[in-house]
mmCIF file of C-alpha atoms and ligand atoms in Angstrom:
data_model
loop_
_atom_site.group_PDB
_atom_site.id
_atom_site.type_symbol
_atom_site.label_atom_id
_atom_site.label_comp_id
_atom_site.label_asym_id
_atom_site.label_seq_id
_atom_site.Cartn_x
_atom_site.Cartn_y
_atom_site.Cartn_z
ATOM 1 C CA MET A 1 5.915 60.742 34.060
ATOM 2 C CA LEU A 2 3.519 60.037 37.186
ATOM 3 C CA ALA A 3 1.801 63.067 37.484
ATOM 4 C CA PRO A 4 -0.462 62.535 34.637
ATOM 5 C CA GLU A 5 -1.748 59.482 36.270
ATOM 6 C CA PHE A 6 -2.872 61.782 39.052
ATOM 7 C CA THR A 7 -4.920 64.323 37.560
ATOM 8 C CA PRO A 8 -8.157 65.422 38.789
ATOM 9 C CA LYS A 9 -9.579 64.365 35.443
ATOM 10 C CA ARG A 10 -8.135 60.566 35.814
ATOM 11 C CA ILE A 11 -9.046 60.752 39.586
ATOM 12 C CA ALA A 12 -12.557 61.336 38.730
ATOM 13 C CA GLY A 13 -12.595 58.721 36.620
ATOM 14 C CA MET A 14 -11.798 56.273 39.106
ATOM 15 C CA ALA A 15 -14.162 57.498 41.484
ATOM 16 C CA PRO A 16 -17.273 55.044 40.567
ATOM 17 C CA ARG A 17 -14.944 52.057 40.697
ATOM 18 C CA ILE A 18 -13.495 53.632 44.040
ATOM 19 C CA ARG A 19 -17.248 53.840 45.299
ATOM 20 C CA GLU A 20 -18.246 50.364 44.029
ATOM 21 C CA LEU A 21 -15.045 48.920 46.350
ATOM 22 C CA VAL A 22 -16.244 50.939 49.105
ATOM 23 C CA ASP A 23 -19.958 49.958 48.885
ATOM 24 C CA ASP A 24 -18.388 45.922 49.128
ATOM 25 C CA ALA A 25 -16.453 46.914 51.910
ATOM 26 C CA VAL A 26 -19.071 48.505 53.884
ATOM 27 C CA ASP A 27 -21.541 45.273 53.114
ATOM 28 C CA ARG A 28 -18.740 43.186 54.407
ATOM 29 C CA LEU A 29 -18.471 45.455 57.821
ATOM 30 C CA LEU A 30 -22.306 45.336 58.173
ATOM 31 C CA ASP A 31 -22.417 41.329 57.883
ATOM 32 C CA ALA A 32 -19.562 40.940 60.207
ATOM 33 C CA PRO A 33 -20.363 40.198 64.067
ATOM 34 C CA ARG A 34 -20.454 43.078 66.281
ATOM 35 C CA PRO A 35 -18.427 44.689 67.583
ATOM 36 C CA ALA A 36 -15.913 44.505 64.246
ATOM 37 C CA ASN A 37 -12.861 46.397 63.354
ATOM 38 C CA LEU A 38 -13.460 49.133 60.603
ATOM 39 C CA HIS A 39 -9.728 49.518 60.374
ATOM 40 C CA ARG A 40 -9.367 45.938 59.151
ATOM 41 C CA LEU A 41 -12.655 45.463 57.244
ATOM 42 C CA VAL A 42 -13.001 49.072 55.396
ATOM 43 C CA SER A 43 -9.663 51.237 56.148
ATOM 44 C CA ARG A 44 -6.939 48.729 54.917
ATOM 45 C CA PRO A 45 -8.832 47.178 51.759
ATOM 46 C CA ILE A 46 -10.041 50.150 50.209
ATOM 47 C CA PRO A 47 -6.523 52.039 49.723
ATOM 48 C CA SER A 48 -4.724 48.387 48.438
ATOM 49 C CA GLN A 49 -7.788 47.810 45.965
ATOM 50 C CA VAL A 50 -7.338 51.258 44.740
ATOM 51 C CA ILE A 51 -3.676 50.674 44.217
ATOM 52 C CA CYS A 52 -4.017 47.772 42.709
ATOM 53 C CA LEU A 53 -6.506 49.126 40.573
ATOM 54 C CA LEU A 54 -4.541 52.077 39.503
ATOM 55 C CA LEU A 55 -0.670 49.946 38.739
ATOM 56 C CA GLY A 56 -3.235 47.352 36.866
ATOM 57 C CA ILE A 57 -1.956 44.341 39.071
ATOM 58 C CA ASP A 58 -3.825 41.292 40.632
ATOM 59 C CA TYR A 59 -5.567 42.237 43.654
ATOM 60 C CA ALA A 60 -4.817 38.791 45.280
ATOM 61 C CA ALA A 61 -1.535 39.817 46.107
ATOM 62 C CA HIS A 62 -2.836 42.638 48.419
ATOM 63 C CA GLU A 63 -2.253 40.551 51.740
ATOM 64 C CA LEU A 64 1.514 40.336 51.005
ATOM 65 C CA PHE A 65 2.037 43.731 49.901
ATOM 66 C CA GLU A 66 0.112 44.896 53.007
ATOM 67 C CA SER A 67 2.238 42.666 55.378
ATOM 68 C CA LEU A 68 5.520 43.948 53.796
ATOM 69 C CA THR A 69 4.601 47.629 54.043
ATOM 70 C CA GLU A 70 3.584 47.369 57.292
ATOM 71 C CA ARG A 71 7.245 45.969 58.341
ATOM 72 C CA LEU A 72 8.812 48.536 56.146
ATOM 73 C CA LEU A 73 6.795 51.785 58.117
ATOM 74 C CA ASP A 74 7.468 50.088 61.559
ATOM 75 C CA MET A 75 10.342 51.619 63.548
ATOM 76 C CA THR A 76 11.113 48.543 65.638
ATOM 77 C CA THR A 77 11.879 46.519 62.583
ATOM 78 C CA SER A 78 15.718 45.553 62.554
ATOM 79 C CA ALA A 79 18.047 46.953 59.558
ATOM 80 C CA GLU A 80 18.062 42.899 58.361
ATOM 81 C CA ALA A 81 14.529 42.236 58.760
ATOM 82 C CA PHE A 82 13.865 45.936 56.726
ATOM 83 C CA GLN A 83 16.149 44.766 53.748
ATOM 84 C CA GLU A 84 14.902 41.821 53.797
ATOM 85 C CA ALA A 85 11.158 43.244 53.232
ATOM 86 C CA LEU A 86 12.205 45.755 50.959
ATOM 87 C CA ARG A 87 13.855 43.039 48.471
ATOM 88 C CA ASP A 88 10.443 40.703 48.913
ATOM 89 C CA VAL A 89 8.695 44.027 47.900
ATOM 90 C CA GLU A 90 11.108 44.461 44.978
ATOM 91 C CA ASP A 91 10.623 40.721 43.861
ATOM 92 C CA PHE A 92 6.830 41.036 44.195
ATOM 93 C CA ILE A 93 6.883 44.258 41.950
ATOM 94 C CA ARG A 94 9.556 42.797 39.419
ATOM 95 C CA ALA A 95 7.385 39.465 38.928
ATOM 96 C CA GLN A 96 4.468 42.129 38.299
ATOM 97 C CA VAL A 97 6.463 43.929 35.704
ATOM 98 C CA ALA A 98 7.601 40.710 33.828
ATOM 99 C CA GLU A 99 4.006 39.569 33.768
ATOM 100 C CA GLN A 100 3.067 42.608 32.455
ATOM 101 C CA GLU A 101 5.598 42.715 29.620
ATOM 102 C CA ARG A 102 4.070 39.828 27.740
ATOM 103 C CA ASP A 103 0.871 41.338 28.497
ATOM 104 C CA PRO A 104 0.432 45.004 29.587
ATOM 105 C CA GLY A 105 -2.511 45.766 31.527
ATOM 106 C CA ASP A 106 -4.148 49.112 31.194
ATOM 107 C CA GLY A 107 -2.981 50.565 34.723
ATOM 108 C CA VAL A 108 0.066 52.402 35.257
ATOM 109 C CA LEU A 109 2.535 49.716 34.947
ATOM 110 C CA GLY A 110 1.076 48.652 31.642
ATOM 111 C CA ARG A 111 1.296 52.235 30.107
ATOM 112 C CA LEU A 112 4.773 52.949 31.553
ATOM 113 C CA LEU A 113 6.011 49.704 30.126
ATOM 114 C CA VAL A 114 4.580 50.783 26.540
ATOM 115 C CA GLU A 115 4.986 54.378 26.785
ATOM 116 C CA ARG A 116 8.297 55.390 28.566
ATOM 117 C CA VAL A 117 10.160 51.770 29.194
ATOM 118 C CA ARG A 118 9.920 50.468 25.548
ATOM 119 C CA THR A 119 10.482 53.897 24.333
ATOM 120 C CA GLY A 120 13.929 54.094 26.198
ATOM 121 C CA GLN A 121 12.838 56.937 28.285
ATOM 122 C CA LEU A 122 12.813 54.803 31.573
ATOM 123 C CA THR A 123 14.549 51.592 32.614
ATOM 124 C CA HIS A 124 13.168 48.479 34.153
ATOM 125 C CA GLU A 125 14.480 49.203 37.613
ATOM 126 C CA GLN A 126 13.162 52.606 37.575
ATOM 127 C CA LEU A 127 9.799 51.535 36.989
ATOM 128 C CA VAL A 128 9.939 49.006 39.747
ATOM 129 C CA GLY A 129 11.209 51.810 42.250
ATOM 130 C CA PHE A 130 7.937 54.082 40.436
ATOM 131 C CA ALA A 131 5.845 51.174 41.651
ATOM 132 C CA MET A 132 7.297 50.906 44.896
ATOM 133 C CA LEU A 133 6.758 54.532 45.768
ATOM 134 C CA LEU A 134 3.021 54.136 45.010
ATOM 135 C CA LEU A 135 2.665 51.013 47.100
ATOM 136 C CA ILE A 136 4.585 52.075 50.016
ATOM 137 C CA GLY A 137 3.428 55.620 49.773
ATOM 138 C CA GLY A 138 -0.254 55.030 49.084
ATOM 139 C CA HIS A 139 -1.509 52.285 51.229
ATOM 140 C CA GLU A 140 -0.631 52.580 54.786
ATOM 141 C CA THR A 141 -0.850 56.383 54.654
ATOM 142 C CA THR A 142 -4.393 56.335 53.169
ATOM 143 C CA ALA A 143 -5.873 53.439 55.449
ATOM 144 C CA LYS A 144 -4.722 55.371 59.015
ATOM 145 C CA MET A 145 -6.234 58.372 57.631
ATOM 146 C CA ILE A 146 -9.724 57.042 57.072
ATOM 147 C CA THR A 147 -9.681 55.187 60.120
ATOM 148 C CA LEU A 148 -8.886 58.668 61.830
ATOM 149 C CA GLY A 149 -11.320 59.909 59.967
ATOM 150 C CA MET A 150 -13.744 57.927 60.938
ATOM 151 C CA LEU A 151 -12.699 58.245 64.532
ATOM 152 C CA THR A 152 -13.178 61.855 64.437
ATOM 153 C CA PHE A 153 -16.750 61.561 63.037
ATOM 154 C CA LEU A 154 -17.545 59.267 65.571
ATOM 155 C CA THR A 155 -16.358 61.525 68.313
ATOM 156 C CA GLU A 156 -17.889 64.594 67.243
ATOM 157 C CA PRO A 157 -21.515 63.251 66.443
ATOM 158 C CA GLU A 158 -23.066 66.855 65.853
ATOM 159 C CA GLN A 159 -20.505 67.515 63.193
ATOM 160 C CA ALA A 160 -21.011 64.180 61.706
ATOM 161 C CA GLU A 161 -24.631 64.889 61.551
ATOM 162 C CA ARG A 162 -23.893 68.622 60.027
ATOM 163 C CA VAL A 163 -21.904 67.027 57.410
ATOM 164 C CA ARG A 164 -24.599 64.397 56.800
ATOM 165 C CA LEU A 165 -27.108 66.468 55.640
ATOM 166 C CA ARG A 166 -24.747 68.939 54.076
ATOM 167 C CA PRO A 167 -22.452 66.988 51.853
ATOM 168 C CA ASP A 168 -20.951 69.886 50.434
ATOM 169 C CA LEU A 169 -19.213 70.197 53.733
ATOM 170 C CA MET A 170 -17.120 66.826 53.504
ATOM 171 C CA PRO A 171 -14.388 68.247 51.234
ATOM 172 C CA GLY A 172 -14.070 70.984 54.214
ATOM 173 C CA ALA A 173 -14.140 68.045 56.725
ATOM 174 C CA ILE A 174 -11.765 65.627 55.007
ATOM 175 C CA GLU A 175 -9.019 68.690 54.988
ATOM 176 C CA GLU A 176 -9.773 69.168 58.702
ATOM 177 C CA ILE A 177 -9.405 65.522 59.229
ATOM 178 C CA LEU A 178 -5.817 65.810 57.525
ATOM 179 C CA ARG A 179 -4.918 68.874 59.341
ATOM 180 C CA ILE A 180 -5.659 67.436 62.828
ATOM 181 C CA HIS A 181 -4.057 64.299 62.766
ATOM 182 C CA ALA A 182 -0.941 64.940 60.705
ATOM 183 C CA ILE A 183 0.002 61.263 60.109
ATOM 184 C CA THR A 184 2.998 62.324 58.170
ATOM 185 C CA ASP A 185 4.505 64.168 61.210
ATOM 186 C CA LEU A 186 8.031 62.309 60.941
ATOM 187 C CA THR A 187 8.464 61.530 57.278
ATOM 188 C CA VAL A 188 9.504 64.866 55.546
ATOM 189 C CA PRO A 189 13.115 65.181 56.853
ATOM 190 C CA LYS A 190 14.750 68.382 54.774
ATOM 191 C CA LEU A 191 18.098 70.119 54.584
ATOM 192 C CA ALA A 192 18.213 73.462 54.885
ATOM 193 C CA ALA A 193 19.164 75.122 51.314
ATOM 194 C CA ARG A 194 20.196 78.287 53.036
ATOM 195 C CA ASP A 195 20.504 80.519 56.394
ATOM 196 C CA MET A 196 16.841 81.063 57.809
ATOM 197 C CA SER A 197 15.190 81.615 61.182
ATOM 198 C CA VAL A 198 12.127 79.972 62.252
ATOM 199 C CA ALA A 199 10.321 81.164 65.166
ATOM 200 C CA GLY A 200 13.504 83.089 66.208
ATOM 201 C CA CYS A 201 15.391 79.671 66.156
ATOM 202 C CA PRO A 202 18.799 80.302 63.763
ATOM 203 C CA ILE A 203 19.051 77.084 61.098
ATOM 204 C CA ASN A 204 21.845 77.193 59.221
ATOM 205 C CA ALA A 205 22.490 75.829 55.346
ATOM 206 C CA GLY A 206 23.359 72.551 55.233
ATOM 207 C CA GLU A 207 21.588 71.440 58.651
ATOM 208 C CA GLY A 208 19.383 68.705 58.780
ATOM 209 C CA ILE A 209 15.545 69.698 60.192
ATOM 210 C CA LEU A 210 12.474 67.388 61.296
ATOM 211 C CA PRO A 211 9.812 69.749 60.504
ATOM 212 C CA LEU A 212 6.859 68.630 62.776
ATOM 213 C CA THR A 213 3.903 68.800 60.917
ATOM 214 C CA ALA A 214 1.620 68.293 63.549
ATOM 215 C CA ALA A 215 2.783 71.326 65.136
ATOM 216 C CA ALA A 216 2.529 73.377 62.115
ATOM 217 C CA ASN A 217 -1.277 72.226 61.459
ATOM 218 C CA HIS A 218 -1.790 73.315 65.046
ATOM 219 C CA ASP A 219 -0.418 76.890 64.844
ATOM 220 C CA PRO A 220 -3.159 79.158 66.279
ATOM 221 C CA ASP A 221 -1.606 82.164 64.191
ATOM 222 C CA VAL A 222 -2.823 80.010 60.893
ATOM 223 C CA PHE A 223 -5.789 78.297 62.304
ATOM 224 C CA PRO A 224 -7.398 79.882 64.824
ATOM 225 C CA ASP A 225 -8.839 77.724 67.716
ATOM 226 C CA PRO A 226 -6.388 74.801 66.137
ATOM 227 C CA ASP A 227 -7.659 71.726 68.402
ATOM 228 C CA ARG A 228 -11.132 72.207 66.782
ATOM 229 C CA PHE A 229 -12.563 69.991 64.142
ATOM 230 C CA ASP A 230 -14.378 72.353 61.990
ATOM 231 C CA PRO A 231 -15.797 71.211 58.478
ATOM 232 C CA ALA A 232 -16.811 74.922 57.242
ATOM 233 C CA ARG A 233 -13.024 76.008 58.159
ATOM 234 C CA GLY A 234 -12.254 75.742 54.549
ATOM 235 C CA ASP A 235 -8.339 76.043 55.077
ATOM 236 C CA ARG A 236 -6.066 73.587 53.037
ATOM 237 C CA ARG A 237 -2.935 75.397 54.393
ATOM 238 C CA HIS A 238 -1.957 72.347 56.487
ATOM 239 C CA LEU A 239 1.278 70.016 55.535
ATOM 240 C CA THR A 240 0.318 66.687 55.794
ATOM 241 C CA PHE A 241 0.710 66.217 52.068
ATOM 242 C CA GLY A 242 4.183 67.980 52.419
ATOM 243 C CA LEU A 243 4.803 71.111 50.489
ATOM 244 C CA GLY A 244 6.951 72.226 47.226
ATOM 245 C CA VAL A 245 7.531 70.086 44.289
ATOM 246 C CA HIS A 246 7.710 66.517 46.069
ATOM 247 C CA ALA A 247 4.280 67.209 48.116
ATOM 248 C CA CYS A 248 2.200 64.171 47.852
ATOM 249 C CA LEU A 249 1.538 63.274 44.409
ATOM 250 C CA GLY A 250 -1.286 60.797 45.158
ATOM 251 C CA GLN A 251 -3.162 63.594 47.547
ATOM 252 C CA ASN A 252 -6.124 63.642 45.177
ATOM 253 C CA LEU A 253 -6.632 60.233 44.898
ATOM 254 C CA ALA A 254 -6.125 59.579 48.909
ATOM 255 C CA ARG A 255 -9.067 62.816 49.125
ATOM 256 C CA ALA A 256 -11.304 60.560 46.800
ATOM 257 C CA GLU A 257 -10.837 57.496 48.748
ATOM 258 C CA MET A 258 -11.440 59.598 52.384
ATOM 259 C CA GLU A 259 -14.542 60.901 50.377
ATOM 260 C CA ALA A 260 -16.124 57.599 49.355
ATOM 261 C CA VAL A 261 -15.673 56.128 52.893
ATOM 262 C CA PHE A 262 -17.125 58.540 54.801
ATOM 263 C CA SER A 263 -19.849 59.763 52.495
ATOM 264 C CA ALA A 264 -20.925 55.847 52.394
ATOM 265 C CA LEU A 265 -20.277 55.317 55.996
ATOM 266 C CA LEU A 266 -22.567 58.388 57.450
ATOM 267 C CA ARG A 267 -25.098 57.539 54.900
ATOM 268 C CA ARG A 268 -25.422 53.930 54.905
ATOM 269 C CA VAL A 269 -24.765 53.391 58.898
ATOM 270 C CA PRO A 270 -25.913 56.644 60.620
ATOM 271 C CA SER A 271 -26.228 54.585 63.956
ATOM 272 C CA LEU A 272 -22.081 53.593 63.782
ATOM 273 C CA ARG A 273 -20.677 54.107 66.954
ATOM 274 C CA LEU A 274 -17.443 53.417 68.879
ATOM 275 C CA ALA A 275 -17.737 49.819 70.531
ATOM 276 C CA VAL A 276 -15.233 50.943 73.213
ATOM 277 C CA PRO A 277 -14.207 54.026 75.059
ATOM 278 C CA VAL A 278 -11.557 56.090 72.899
ATOM 279 C CA SER A 279 -8.968 55.821 76.206
ATOM 280 C CA GLU A 280 -9.066 52.066 75.276
ATOM 281 C CA LEU A 281 -7.922 52.643 71.804
ATOM 282 C CA GLU A 282 -4.289 51.527 70.824
ATOM 283 C CA PRO A 283 -1.913 53.760 69.310
ATOM 284 C CA ASP A 284 0.379 52.633 66.544
ATOM 285 C CA ARG A 285 3.380 53.442 68.334
ATOM 286 C CA ASN A 286 6.106 51.994 66.312
ATOM 287 C CA ALA A 287 5.036 53.218 63.002
ATOM 288 C CA ILE A 288 6.437 56.079 60.955
ATOM 289 C CA VAL A 289 3.182 56.539 59.879
ATOM 290 C CA TRP A 290 0.715 57.748 62.707
ATOM 291 C CA GLY A 291 -2.395 56.144 63.563
ATOM 292 C CA LEU A 292 -4.328 53.171 65.584
ATOM 293 C CA LYS A 293 -4.027 49.708 65.070
ATOM 294 C CA ASP A 294 -7.836 48.884 65.427
ATOM 295 C CA LEU A 295 -11.084 50.551 65.258
ATOM 296 C CA PRO A 296 -13.816 48.379 66.955
ATOM 297 C CA VAL A 297 -17.329 49.941 66.354
ATOM 298 C CA THR A 298 -21.031 48.624 66.259
ATOM 299 C CA TRP A 299 -24.181 49.760 64.835
HETATM 300 C C1 HEM B 1 -3.958 60.413 53.301
HETATM 301 C C2 HEM B 1 -2.920 59.724 52.634
HETATM 302 C C3 HEM B 1 -1.554 60.225 52.184
HETATM 303 C C4 HEM B 1 -0.811 61.173 52.964
HETATM 304 C C5 HEM B 1 -0.916 61.606 54.401
HETATM 305 C C6 HEM B 1 0.518 61.295 52.350
HETATM 306 C C7 HEM B 1 1.846 62.056 52.502
HETATM 307 C C8 HEM B 1 2.555 62.276 51.902
HETATM 308 C C9 HEM B 1 3.869 62.978 52.125
HETATM 309 C C10 HEM B 1 3.791 63.810 53.676
HETATM 310 C C11 HEM B 1 4.725 62.921 51.142
HETATM 311 C C12 HEM B 1 6.214 63.502 51.491
HETATM 312 C C13 HEM B 1 6.051 65.209 50.796
HETATM 313 C C14 HEM B 1 7.575 65.758 50.935
HETATM 314 O O1 HEM B 1 8.582 65.145 50.766
HETATM 315 O O2 HEM B 1 7.387 67.011 50.869
HETATM 316 C C15 HEM B 1 4.305 62.128 50.195
HETATM 317 C C16 HEM B 1 4.816 61.827 49.083
HETATM 318 C C17 HEM B 1 4.486 61.076 48.117
HETATM 319 N N1 HEM B 1 2.827 60.372 48.093
HETATM 320 FE FE1 HEM B 1 1.800 60.584 49.602
HETATM 321 N N2 HEM B 1 0.341 60.535 51.123
HETATM 322 C C18 HEM B 1 -0.860 59.894 50.911
HETATM 323 C C19 HEM B 1 -1.462 59.003 49.933
HETATM 324 C C20 HEM B 1 -0.913 59.129 48.630
HETATM 325 C C21 HEM B 1 -1.643 58.162 47.659
HETATM 326 C C22 HEM B 1 -2.845 57.338 47.726
HETATM 327 C C23 HEM B 1 -0.162 57.781 46.858
HETATM 328 C C24 HEM B 1 -0.408 57.173 45.436
HETATM 329 C C25 HEM B 1 -0.861 55.838 45.343
HETATM 330 C C26 HEM B 1 0.872 58.660 47.168
HETATM 331 C C27 HEM B 1 1.847 58.959 46.182
HETATM 332 C C28 HEM B 1 2.902 59.597 46.888
HETATM 333 C C29 HEM B 1 4.171 59.931 45.837
HETATM 334 C C30 HEM B 1 4.553 58.975 44.753
HETATM 335 C C31 HEM B 1 4.959 60.881 46.970
HETATM 336 C C32 HEM B 1 6.065 61.194 46.476
HETATM 337 C C33 HEM B 1 6.222 62.372 45.590
HETATM 338 C C34 HEM B 1 7.497 63.145 44.994
HETATM 339 O O3 HEM B 1 8.410 62.451 45.862
HETATM 340 O O4 HEM B 1 7.657 63.512 44.188
HETATM 341 N N3 HEM B 1 0.551 59.019 48.447
HETATM 342 N N4 HEM B 1 2.797 61.627 50.991
#
C-alpha cells in the first residue's frame, strides 16, 4: 500500500519542492553567526520537512516529533520513557489522522484514508502504524546521513571538488557515503530461516543474528580498498538500506534529499569547512542510528 508513494516518478515529483526547502535551509545557514551547526540548521530540518510534506501534515509540529523520535532511538531511554514517547508519537499521529478525516490532505495520510481506510482495506490503527513507521524511520536516519555525508566532503576536499565539477559523480558519491558510514549497523536483527555457514561460522536455523552492516560494507573482497571514498566506484551493493523484501522503502527519497543538500552546499558555499578538528566532533554514542550530535562549520 505504501510502495506507490515511493516510486521513482513520485520522488522525482517531490524533488523541486525538496530543492526549495534545501535552498531556504542553506539561506538560514548563511545568515547564522559563524561557526554554525550544520546538523541543526540543515541536516535535521530537511528530513522532517520532507516527511511532513510526504504525509501531508503540518510542519509546525516538527519539533515535537523530532524530540520524540530522538528519545525513541536513544539506547539510554528507560523502558518507561520509551513507552511514554511511543504513546506521545501515537497520540500526535492519531490527532493528525482525526483532522484529515474531516478534511483529507493530498499527502500519504489523506490518500490512504480515502483510498484504503474508507474502503475497509486498512484500519485506523494500521494507518497510525504506517505513519509512525515513516516518521520514525525516515527522519533521524536521513538527518544523520546528511551530516556524515557533509563531513566526508569536508574531509575529502579533492573528491568534493571533483564532484562539484562533475555533478554526474554525485550519485556515486552518495552510494559511497551510505556504504562507508553504515549508520544502521545495529538496526536489522534477523532470524536464521535455515542452517547456514557464514565465513566459516555455523549458524543454525532459529538462531538470532545481528549482521553488522558496517563490516559487510567494508568487506575488501567486495569493495577493494574499502576505506577509500571513491565517487567513481559505482558499486551499490552496500547494506545500509537492508536487503530483501523489507529493505528500506524510503531509500530513493533519502537519496533525493542527500542529493539536494550536497549539491546545494557544494555549489553555493564552496568555501565551507569544518570549524573544529575532526577529533573534537562528538559521536552520538547512545543512538541506535549512528551519527554525530553536531557539525560546526564555517565558510
Ligand atoms: C539515509 C536514510 C535511511 C537509511 C540509512 C534507512 C535505513 C533503513 C533500514 C536499514 C531499514 C531496515 C531494512 C531491513 O529490515 O532489512 C529501513 C526500513 C524502512 N525504511 Fe528506511 N532508511 C532511511 C531513510 C528512510 C526514509 C526517508 C523513509 C521514508 C520516509 C524510510 C522508510 C522506511 C520504511 C517504511 C522501512 C520499513 C520497510 C519494511 O519493513 O518493509 N527510510 N530503512
